[in-house]
C-alpha positions as semicolon CSV with decimal commas, in nm:
position;residue;x (nm);y (nm);z (nm)
1;M;1,138;2,643;3,336
2;A;1,216;2,259;3,353
3;R;1,216;2,100;3,670
4;T;1,548;1,890;3,759
5;R;1,496;1,548;3,899
6;R;1,729;1,340;4,113
7;F;1,705;0,968;4,004
8;A;1,767;0,735;4,304
9;A;1,970;0,517;4,071
10;G;2,241;0,273;4,165
11;T;2,392;0,213;3,840
12;V;2,424;0,387;3,495
13;A;2,209;0,121;3,366
14;E;1,934;0,234;3,620
15;A;1,967;0,568;3,520
16;Y;1,937;0,497;3,163
17;L;1,632;0,280;3,186
18;A;1,459;0,535;3,411
19;L;1,529;0,809;3,176
20;L;1,369;0,605;2,912
21;K;1,045;0,594;3,111
22;N;1,057;0,941;3,229
23;R;1,090;1,037;2,841
24;G;0,782;0,851;2,743
25;I;0,975;0,534;2,649
26;G;0,667;0,262;2,802
27;R;0,819;-0,026;2,658
28;L;1,161;-0,212;2,574
29;F;1,181;-0,494;2,331
30;V;1,450;-0,703;2,379
31;N;1,669;-0,994;2,255
32;A;1,901;-1,071;2,536
33;G;2,258;-1,186;2,551
34;T;2,570;-1,173;2,779
35;D;2,605;-0,825;2,745
36;F;2,270;-0,759;2,964
37;A;2,386;-0,844;3,273
38;P;2,362;-0,453;3,453
39;I;2,031;-0,444;3,270
40;V;1,885;-0,753;3,405
41;E;2,014;-0,653;3,748
42;A;1,835;-0,315;3,693
43;Y;1,498;-0,478;3,655
44;A;1,552;-0,741;3,945
45;R;1,625;-0,449;4,192
46;R;1,315;-0,260;4,121
47;P;1,155;-0,368;4,454
48;V;1,441;-0,179;4,644
49;S;1,523;0,110;4,387
50;G;1,170;0,168;4,361
51;L;1,260;0,309;3,980
52;D;0,982;0,326;3,741
53;L;1,129;0,131;3,412
54;P;1,012;0,067;3,049
55;E;0,780;-0,229;3,028
56;I;0,995;-0,544;2,893
57;V;0,877;-0,717;2,570
58;V;1,099;-1,035;2,536
59;C;1,132;-1,162;2,169
60;A;1,290;-1,440;2,078
61;H;1,428;-1,328;1,760
62;E;1,568;-0,966;1,672
63;N;1,338;-0,966;1,342
64;L;1,025;-0,981;1,569
65;A;1,185;-0,724;1,823
66;V;1,250;-0,453;1,574
67;S;0,957;-0,553;1,371
68;M;0,706;-0,559;1,689
69;A;0,847;-0,225;1,778
70;H;0,750;-0,095;1,439
71;G;0,429;-0,222;1,468
72;A;0,381;-0,085;1,817
73;H;0,471;0,240;1,669
74;L;0,190;0,206;1,411
75;G;-0,035;0,135;1,681
76;D;-0,015;0,437;1,882
77;G;0,199;0,662;1,711
78;R;0,505;0,679;1,955
79;P;0,860;0,612;1,936
80;Q;0,956;0,268;2,068
81;A;1,306;0,131;2,188
82;V;1,464;-0,195;2,129
83;M;1,782;-0,342;2,309
84;L;1,996;-0,622;2,106
85;H;2,270;-0,846;2,195
86;T;2,609;-0,685;2,063
87;S;2,726;-0,755;1,709
88;V;2,546;-1,079;1,629
89;G;2,192;-0,925;1,722
90;T;2,245;-0,642;1,536
91;A;2,342;-0,848;1,237
92;N;1,979;-1,044;1,273
93;A;1,810;-0,712;1,329
94;V;1,963;-0,483;0,994
95;C;1,690;-0,595;0,780
96;G;1,425;-0,472;1,017
97;V;1,595;-0,159;1,074
98;L;1,601;-0,083;0,715
99;T;1,231;-0,147;0,705
100;A;1,191;0,118;0,971
101;A;1,423;0,340;0,808
102;R;1,229;0,354;0,473
103;S;0,895;0,398;0,658
104;R;1,018;0,669;0,843
105;V;0,949;0,513;1,187
106;P;1,135;0,633;1,517
107;L;1,285;0,389;1,673
108;L;1,571;0,389;1,941
109;V;1,747;0,057;1,828
110;T;2,032;-0,023;2,108
111;A;2,256;-0,293;2,154
112;G;2,513;-0,389;2,421
113;R;2,879;-0,366;2,320
114;T;3,137;-0,673;2,385
115;P;3,308;-0,558;2,710
116;L;3,585;-0,300;2,636
117;F;3,840;-0,425;2,880
118;E;3,993;-0,809;2,909
119;D;3,969;-0,769;3,294
120;G;4,013;-0,557;3,592
121;A;3,678;-0,352;3,560
122;P;3,338;-0,435;3,681
123;G;3,173;-0,593;3,356
124;A;3,483;-0,688;3,205
125;R;3,536;-0,956;2,986
126;D;3,433;-1,308;3,126
127;A;3,348;-1,562;2,853
128;G;3,518;-1,668;2,535
129;I;3,242;-1,499;2,289
130;H;3,382;-1,147;2,426
131;W;3,657;-1,165;2,186
132;A;3,485;-1,311;1,908
133;Q;3,181;-1,069;1,916
134;E;3,367;-0,765;1,904
135;M;3,408;-0,565;1,583
136;Y;3,604;-0,282;1,493
137;D;3,288;-0,050;1,389
138;Q;2,963;-0,265;1,514
139;A;2,730;0,045;1,420
140;G;2,875;0,031;1,064
141;M;2,648;-0,251;0,986
142;L;2,347;-0,048;0,963
143;R;2,507;0,316;0,975
144;E;2,363;0,375;0,643
145;F;1,985;0,308;0,742
146;V;1,979;0,489;1,094
147;K;1,973;0,879;1,138
148;W;2,253;0,883;1,417
149;D;2,463;0,651;1,600
150;Y;2,668;0,678;1,915
151;E;2,798;0,498;2,203
152;L;2,741;0,582;2,579
153;R;3,042;0,676;2,745
154;D;2,962;0,785;3,134
155;A;2,691;0,857;3,364
156;V;2,728;1,223;3,313
157;Q;2,634;1,166;2,917
158;V;2,299;0,975;2,991
159;E;2,035;1,257;2,959
160;T;2,236;1,416;2,662
161;V;2,260;1,084;2,479
162;V;1,877;0,967;2,545
163;D;1,750;1,316;2,455
164;R;1,966;1,359;2,176
165;A;1,866;0,991;2,055
166;L;1,479;1,050;2,055
167;D;1,522;1,422;1,927
168;V;1,647;1,290;1,610
169;A;1,466;0,991;1,557
170;R;1,152;1,198;1,562
171;T;1,251;1,504;1,405
172;Q;1,114;1,460;1,034
173;P;1,169;1,284;0,830
174;A;1,156;1,054;1,146
175;G;1,343;0,714;1,158
176;P;1,559;0,480;1,342
177;V;1,895;0,579;1,568
178;Y;2,130;0,339;1,719
179;L;2,300;0,366;2,033
180;T;2,553;0,095;2,207
181;L;2,589;0,066;2,544
182;P;2,901;-0,109;2,663
183;R;2,887;-0,328;2,969
184;E;3,121;-0,172;3,209
185;V;2,936;0,182;3,139
186;L;2,614;0,034;3,240
187;A;2,760;-0,132;3,548
188;R;2,922;0,194;3,650
189;P;2,795;0,338;3,951
190;A;2,531;0,634;3,872
191;N;2,662;0,887;4,129
192;G;2,348;1,079;4,201
193;V;2,199;1,155;3,810
194;E;2,023;1,433;3,753
195;A;1,788;1,513;3,456
196;R;1,530;1,768;3,344
197;D;1,192;1,584;3,473
198;G;0,914;1,496;3,225
199;P;0,879;1,392;2,826
200;A;1,119;1,508;2,597
201;A;0,979;1,835;2,341
202;V;0,842;1,671;2,007
203;P;1,035;1,843;1,738
204;V;0,798;2,089;1,518
205;P;0,758;2,004;1,190
206;A;0,893;2,207;0,901
207;S;0,605;2,460;0,766
208;P;0,563;2,471;0,410
209;D;0,699;2,801;0,234
210;P;0,394;3,031;0,178
211;D;0,489;3,117;-0,173
212;A;0,530;2,784;-0,293
213;V;0,193;2,691;-0,150
214;D;0,049;2,972;-0,348
215;R;0,221;2,847;-0,659
216;L;0,066;2,494;-0,606
217;A;-0,281;2,641;-0,517
218;A;-0,253;2,855;-0,844
219;H;-0,164;2,537;-1,053
220;L;-0,453;2,319;-0,898
221;A;-0,720;2,587;-0,946
222;G;-0,600;2,621;-1,314
223;A;-0,599;2,273;-1,390
224;R;-0,835;2,078;-1,621
225;H;-0,789;1,746;-1,446
226;P;-0,570;1,788;-1,127
227;V;-0,459;1,460;-0,933
228;V;-0,334;1,437;-0,572
229;V;-0,137;1,131;-0,546
230;T;-0,032;0,961;-0,180
231;A;0,097;0,614;-0,065
232;S;0,187;0,713;0,294
233;T;0,035;1,031;0,426
234;G;-0,229;0,806;0,651
235;A;0,092;0,755;0,855
236;D;-0,038;1,039;1,029
237;P;-0,417;0,939;1,054
238;R;-0,520;1,350;1,088
239;T;-0,429;1,409;0,732
240;A;-0,711;1,188;0,602
241;P;-1,017;1,416;0,680
242;L;-0,791;1,704;0,550
243;L;-0,717;1,548;0,220
244;D;-1,092;1,460;0,202
245;E;-1,222;1,824;0,242
246;L;-0,923;1,935;0,006
247;C;-1,037;1,748;-0,275
248;R;-1,417;1,740;-0,228
249;R;-1,416;2,122;-0,203
250;F;-1,189;2,200;-0,441
251;S;-1,265;1,935;-0,704
252;I;-0,919;1,741;-0,725
253;G;-0,891;1,396;-0,800
254;V;-0,702;1,158;-0,538
255;L;-0,544;0,815;-0,640
256;E;-0,365;0,605;-0,364
257;H;-0,056;0,446;-0,530
258;K;0,053;0,136;-0,371
259;P;-0,074;0,267;-0,058
260;R;0,075;0,193;0,275
261;Y;-0,229;0,305;0,513
262;V;-0,543;0,443;0,446
263;N;-0,468;0,786;0,310
264;V;-0,837;0,873;0,238
265;P;-1,161;0,707;0,213
266;S;-1,201;0,468;-0,049
267;G;-1,563;0,584;-0,131
268;H;-1,438;0,950;-0,173
269;P;-1,642;1,073;-0,481
270;L;-1,316;1,196;-0,654
271;H;-1,137;0,852;-0,565
272;L;-0,961;0,754;-0,900
273;G;-0,861;0,430;-0,814
274;Y;-0,522;0,285;-0,755
275;D;-0,395;0,238;-1,101
276;L;-0,146;0,512;-1,202
277;G;-0,103;0,439;-1,547
278;P;-0,437;0,637;-1,692
279;V;-0,390;0,919;-1,438
280;L;-0,032;0,995;-1,567
281;A;-0,220;0,999;-1,927
282;E;-0,489;1,245;-1,847
283;A;-0,346;1,482;-1,532
284;D;-0,208;1,790;-1,633
285;V;-0,128;1,864;-1,275
286;L;0,008;1,602;-1,062
287;C;0,072;1,628;-0,660
288;F;0,269;1,361;-0,525
289;L;0,243;1,389;-0,134
290;D;0,508;1,204;0,017
291;V;0,568;0,946;-0,239
292;D;0,899;0,758;-0,289
293;V;0,856;0,629;-0,625
294;P;0,602;0,829;-0,812
295;W;0,607;0,621;-1,111
296;T;0,844;0,360;-1,266
297;P;1,065;0,491;-1,572
298;G;0,965;0,275;-1,851
299;S;0,618;0,201;-1,765
300;G;0,467;0,523;-1,812
301;E;0,534;0,885;-1,699
302;P;0,353;1,192;-1,692
303;R;0,306;1,391;-1,979
304;D;0,563;1,647;-2,119
305;D;0,301;1,938;-2,085
306;A;0,189;1,844;-1,719
307;I;0,304;1,995;-1,386
308;V;0,472;1,760;-1,154
309;V;0,484;1,890;-0,754
310;Q;0,634;1,649;-0,520
311;C;0,605;1,733;-0,137
312;G;0,699;1,583;0,178
313;P;0,953;1,636;0,462
314;D;1,197;1,529;0,205
315;P;1,048;1,536;-0,117
316;H;1,334;1,394;-0,282
317;F;1,412;1,117;-0,062
318;G;1,749;1,184;-0,026
319;A;1,860;0,860;0,172
320;Y;1,787;0,692;-0,192
321;P;2,103;0,678;-0,376
322;I;1,956;0,751;-0,701
323;R;1,628;0,898;-0,792
324;G;1,544;1,078;-1,094
325;H;1,162;1,156;-1,118
326;R;1,106;1,518;-1,233
327;S;0,980;1,784;-1,040
328;D;0,855;2,128;-1,163
329;L;0,783;2,249;-0,791
330;S;0,914;2,067;-0,473
331;I;0,788;2,181;-0,130
332;T;0,958;2,057;0,205
333;T;0,706;2,018;0,464
334;D;0,493;1,789;0,690
335;T;0,170;1,674;0,503
336;R;-0,084;1,792;0,766
337;G;0,093;2,152;0,755
338;L;0,045;2,147;0,388
339;L;-0,298;2,019;0,326
340;T;-0,407;2,285;0,608
341;T;-0,231;2,555;0,441
342;L;-0,323;2,466;0,077
343;L;-0,714;2,450;0,210
344;S;-0,694;2,808;0,279
345;A;-0,492;2,900;-0,016
346;L;-0,749;2,754;-0,252
347;D;-1,033;2,913;-0,068
348;D;-0,898;3,228;-0,246
349;R;-0,894;3,083;-0,581
350;A;-1,200;2,871;-0,586
351;A;-1,373;3,113;-0,835
352;A;-1,084;3,043;-1,062
353;I;-1,184;2,640;-1,080
354;D;-1,332;2,479;-1,392
355;P;-1,721;2,402;-1,333
356;D;-1,711;2,110;-1,520
357;R;-1,413;1,928;-1,386
358;R;-1,624;1,758;-1,117
359;A;-1,847;1,621;-1,306
360;R;-1,536;1,431;-1,521
361;L;-1,357;1,344;-1,232
362;A;-1,630;1,190;-1,058
363;G;-1,719;0,998;-1,372
364;T;-1,402;0,840;-1,346
365;A;-1,407;0,752;-0,988
366;R;-1,766;0,615;-1,017
367;R;-1,624;0,394;-1,321
368;N;-1,343;0,252;-1,113
369;R;-1,576;0,170;-0,803
370;E;-1,817;-0,035;-1,043
371;R;-1,514;-0,222;-1,197
372;R;-1,387;-0,308;-0,859
373;R;-1,766;-0,413;-0,745
374;E;-1,772;-0,643;-1,051
375;T;-1,452;-0,791;-1,000
376;L;-1,541;-0,903;-0,639
377;A;-1,861;-1,046;-0,777
378;T;-1,722;-1,243;-1,003
379;A;-1,476;-1,365;-0,797
380;A;-1,769;-1,459;-0,516
381;L;-1,947;-1,658;-0,772
382;S;-1,702;-1,802;-0,984
383;G;-1,557;-2,156;-0,932
384;G;-1,227;-2,306;-0,979
385;P;-0,925;-2,277;-0,708
386;I;-0,887;-2,023;-0,456
387;D;-0,719;-1,711;-0,570
388;K;-0,606;-1,361;-0,410
389;T;-0,919;-1,204;-0,511
390;F;-1,172;-1,443;-0,386
391;M;-0,965;-1,383;-0,039
392;N;-1,000;-1,055;-0,071
393;W;-1,346;-1,094;-0,089
394;A;-1,385;-1,358;0,164
395;L;-1,179;-1,107;0,417
396;G;-1,436;-0,828;0,330
397;E;-1,719;-1,063;0,411
398;V;-1,576;-1,151;0,793
399;R;-1,386;-0,826;0,879
400;P;-1,498;-0,689;1,194
401;D;-1,558;-0,344;1,273
402;D;-1,269;-0,315;1,483
403;G;-1,037;-0,473;1,249
404;V;-0,705;-0,366;1,193
405;I;-0,525;-0,509;0,882
406;V;-0,139;-0,569;0,852
407;N;-0,071;-0,691;0,532
408;E;0,223;-0,834;0,369
409;Y;0,112;-0,974;0,072
410;W;-0,234;-1,024;-0,096
411;A;-0,502;-0,817;0,112
412;R;-0,589;-0,525;-0,100
413;P;-0,738;-0,185;0,039
414;E;-0,927;-0,130;-0,301
415;F;-1,140;-0,474;-0,225
416;L;-1,204;-0,384;0,147
417;G;-1,400;-0,080;0,144
418;G;-1,489;0,101;0,464
419;L;-1,147;0,105;0,623
420;A;-1,086;0,372;0,864
421;P;-0,781;0,583;0,884
422;G;-0,542;0,335;1,126
423;A;-0,714;0,021;1,009
424;Y;-0,479;-0,107;0,737
425;F;-0,100;-0,098;0,730
426;N;0,050;-0,236;0,412
427;S;0,440;-0,371;0,316
428;P;0,670;-0,101;0,362
429;P;0,861;0,006;0,066
430;A;1,195;-0,179;0,110
431;G;1,043;-0,525;0,055
432;G;1,252;-0,714;0,330
433;L;1,034;-1,018;0,413
434;G;0,917;-1,094;0,742
435;W;0,770;-0,765;0,861
436;G;0,434;-0,816;0,869
437;L;0,357;-1,105;1,142
438;P;0,574;-0,937;1,405
439;A;0,442;-0,576;1,300
440;A;0,083;-0,709;1,348
441;L;0,190;-0,797;1,703
442;G;0,307;-0,471;1,759
443;V;-0,014;-0,335;1,675
444;R;-0,202;-0,571;1,865
445;L;0,035;-0,470;2,155
446;A;-0,046;-0,100;2,125
447;R;-0,411;-0,152;2,061
448;P;-0,524;-0,424;2,259
449;D;-0,905;-0,354;2,222
450;R;-0,878;-0,417;1,860
451;T;-0,889;-0,733;1,650
452;V;-0,549;-0,772;1,444
453;I;-0,507;-0,959;1,109
454;A;-0,196;-1,054;0,987
455;T;-0,223;-1,116;0,575
456;V;0,091;-1,295;0,452
457;G;0,234;-1,524;0,168
458;D;0,371;-1,829;0,263
459;G;0,719;-1,686;0,210
460;S;0,690;-1,421;0,415
461;Y;0,557;-1,614;0,692
462;M;0,815;-1,815;0,698
463;F;1,075;-1,505;0,671
464;A;0,896;-1,389;1,005
465;N;1,023;-1,685;1,220
466;P;0,675;-1,808;1,309
467;A;0,796;-2,030;1,586
468;A;0,917;-1,686;1,747
469;C;0,617;-1,511;1,664
470;H;0,386;-1,759;1,801
471;H;0,601;-1,784;2,129
472;A;0,546;-1,413;2,178
473;M;0,181;-1,425;2,126
474;R;0,142;-1,672;2,381
475;A;0,392;-1,501;2,605
476;H;0,232;-1,173;2,613
477;G;-0,103;-1,247;2,555
478;L;-0,133;-1,097;2,187
479;P;-0,400;-1,306;1,977
480;V;-0,383;-1,238;1,612
481;L;-0,522;-1,378;1,301
482;T;-0,299;-1,486;1,060
483;V;-0,426;-1,565;0,705
484;I;-0,163;-1,716;0,463
485;A;-0,209;-1,709;0,096
486;A;0,020;-2,022;0,030
487;N;0,060;-2,049;-0,326
488;G;0,392;-2,265;-0,300
489;R;0,619;-2,003;-0,447
490;W;0,808;-1,689;-0,443
491;A;0,545;-1,480;-0,660
492;A;0,789;-1,173;-0,699
493;V;1,078;-1,366;-0,815
494;E;0,887;-1,584;-1,075
495;N;0,711;-1,244;-1,204
496;S;1,015;-1,046;-1,200
497;A;1,179;-1,306;-1,437
498;L;0,887;-1,325;-1,656
499;T;0,842;-0,965;-1,710
500;M;1,218;-0,894;-1,795
501;Y;1,227;-1,220;-2,053
502;P;0,906;-1,271;-2,164
503;G;1,006;-1,482;-2,464
504;G;1,275;-1,659;-2,252
505;H;1,354;-1,993;-2,157
506;A;1,196;-1,941;-1,812
507;A;0,869;-1,850;-1,965
508;A;0,884;-2,117;-2,239
509;A;0,958;-2,392;-1,955
510;G;0,583;-2,364;-1,844
511;E;0,679;-2,453;-1,469
512;I;0,779;-2,259;-1,175
513;S;1,167;-2,201;-1,187
514;A;1,377;-2,361;-0,905
515;F;1,470;-1,998;-0,794
516;A;1,101;-1,923;-0,733
517;C;0,968;-2,271;-0,579
518;L;0,871;-2,336;-0,237
519;E;0,743;-2,700;-0,247
520;P;0,665;-2,860;-0,051
521;V;0,451;-2,619;0,155
522;P;0,460;-2,688;0,543
523;A;0,158;-2,726;0,739
524;F;0,184;-2,362;0,863
525;E;-0,155;-2,450;1,100
526;K;0,056;-2,637;1,318
527;Y;0,276;-2,354;1,415
528;A;-0,047;-2,222;1,614
529;E;-0,174;-2,566;1,747
530;A;0,197;-2,585;1,884
531;S;0,153;-2,281;2,090
532;G;-0,225;-2,322;2,206
533;G;-0,374;-2,137;1,942
534;H;-0,649;-2,239;1,657
535;G;-0,484;-2,332;1,326
536;E;-0,694;-2,461;1,017
537;R;-0,582;-2,564;0,640
538;V;-0,842;-2,431;0,374
539;T;-0,801;-2,612;0,038
540;E;-1,188;-2,512;-0,113
541;R;-1,373;-2,224;-0,156
542;A;-1,668;-2,281;0,004
543;G;-1,443;-2,366;0,326
544;L;-1,265;-2,021;0,372
545;V;-1,546;-1,817;0,508
546;P;-1,600;-2,028;0,775
547;A;-1,264;-2,083;0,846
548;L;-1,203;-1,732;0,881
549;R;-1,500;-1,717;1,118
550;R;-1,390;-1,973;1,331
551;G;-1,062;-1,809;1,328
552;L;-1,182;-1,490;1,464
553;R;-1,361;-1,664;1,714
554;A;-1,061;-1,815;1,870
555;V;-0,884;-1,463;1,861
556;R;-1,195;-1,251;1,985
557;D;-1,406;-1,466;2,219
558;E;-1,118;-1,741;2,339
559;G;-0,814;-1,513;2,319
560;R;-0,608;-1,766;2,118
561;P;-0,410;-1,689;1,831
562;A;-0,526;-1,849;1,471
563;V;-0,380;-1,938;1,170
564;I;-0,580;-2,028;0,860
565;N;-0,355;-2,167;0,591
566;V;-0,516;-2,134;0,244
567;H;-0,426;-2,321;-0,077
568;C;-0,409;-2,031;-0,308
569;A;-0,352;-2,041;-0,683
């Protein structure tokens, strides 16, 4: 039976914060405003109250706060908490919340609420902005992206509300939740709040249906060219060795489709690479493990006679308004549970597996590895301007064994062999720019013993509010190496127009459209220098590897952040 504990809290704010820490929330990422007065007082009163409260991580912009919390979850696997300033802070944070939602990251996103009362109660309105900032439905801004939203209304609710929020956020598919905190409620006396003591129970994920697993095992065992396709299974690093074992033992090809994590070792003997097109043409069984967009209609689809299986906590991604990819078998399950069960189910069917298919799959995997090696070798030896392939080669030359890469543009896992689970995080599926650098800070905060490298473009660096990010690096002691591929354009905008209108006027113009142009490119390295860090601009191939080494030295030996601004074709 759970033990009940009385929290020695004077106010609801103190009780709320103490309960967060009691439930395992170790950090509170904040961007404060006038609604924070009871929170500020709660932290100032700690020498008197003796309460154990979450560590405060002050962030100079809301996108930094939410994306840094996102990165901290990537770093330690725990839910994180954020507090923003009323409606305006929430508005600035919506992109980060959308990014966390599509990445299934459990965040408790909270915000103050404009005071309820015009006067007469502790915490009532005392500034002109309290009228202008109030909304009829503050949570409506992000309701589509959160799993739950609510408003704290009284001290007697604190335990129920906190536990409900964390329970919903962590239940698979995980995601952010939103809680508003009126100033008057936070300022009320706590009246001896009692609550169950200890961390909240973690919801147990759904187990796969045994009959469905048996059907999947039969399809995989009887196939001539079976392939497992994954993008995000490595969100739980414990799945990587299971997927590795499954494909090795039972001669199943594995392909990483726009991977966001290290899902399986790149050197796996049956790793078919990162290009889905050839696999769609060959595979007679395709098992998609938690892949939100299995293929792009019109660019290639599975064979008509292929068996298509979709698996995951929400295999059809119900939060996406439209998603018409076919599925002959859908299994609702967490990936680790499925892989564990599938290993056992295939043991019983191993004798039925075609003995020749391992050699066929291994041959394809070997040819793919050879092509990647040739591509890197060519990039290393050829001359001309710096391109992204050369940048990947250079990063591979200097990446330390403890390095963790947080990518929002150019770093590709296929060119950075030897990445262990948890050593690579790629852009979330929603594509809201400005995630990468703040997320890298969150990873560094959660893993202070690792070297964190943020690989971004000039556009994503500007969207990250770099002044706020470098301020946080200095304020919280989070040295990160940031490597910018500065090509002076929005590549996604340009490529989209040229793809849709290959013979159009934009293509014939022979120059970058004004919609895609970022010129003139600022001296981004100066952001690091302005915050006491190391900054360099690189324009020639011969200078890149030495500059990266100097940047790593600044981060690892001197404890200073570094920016390497690379002029890239």
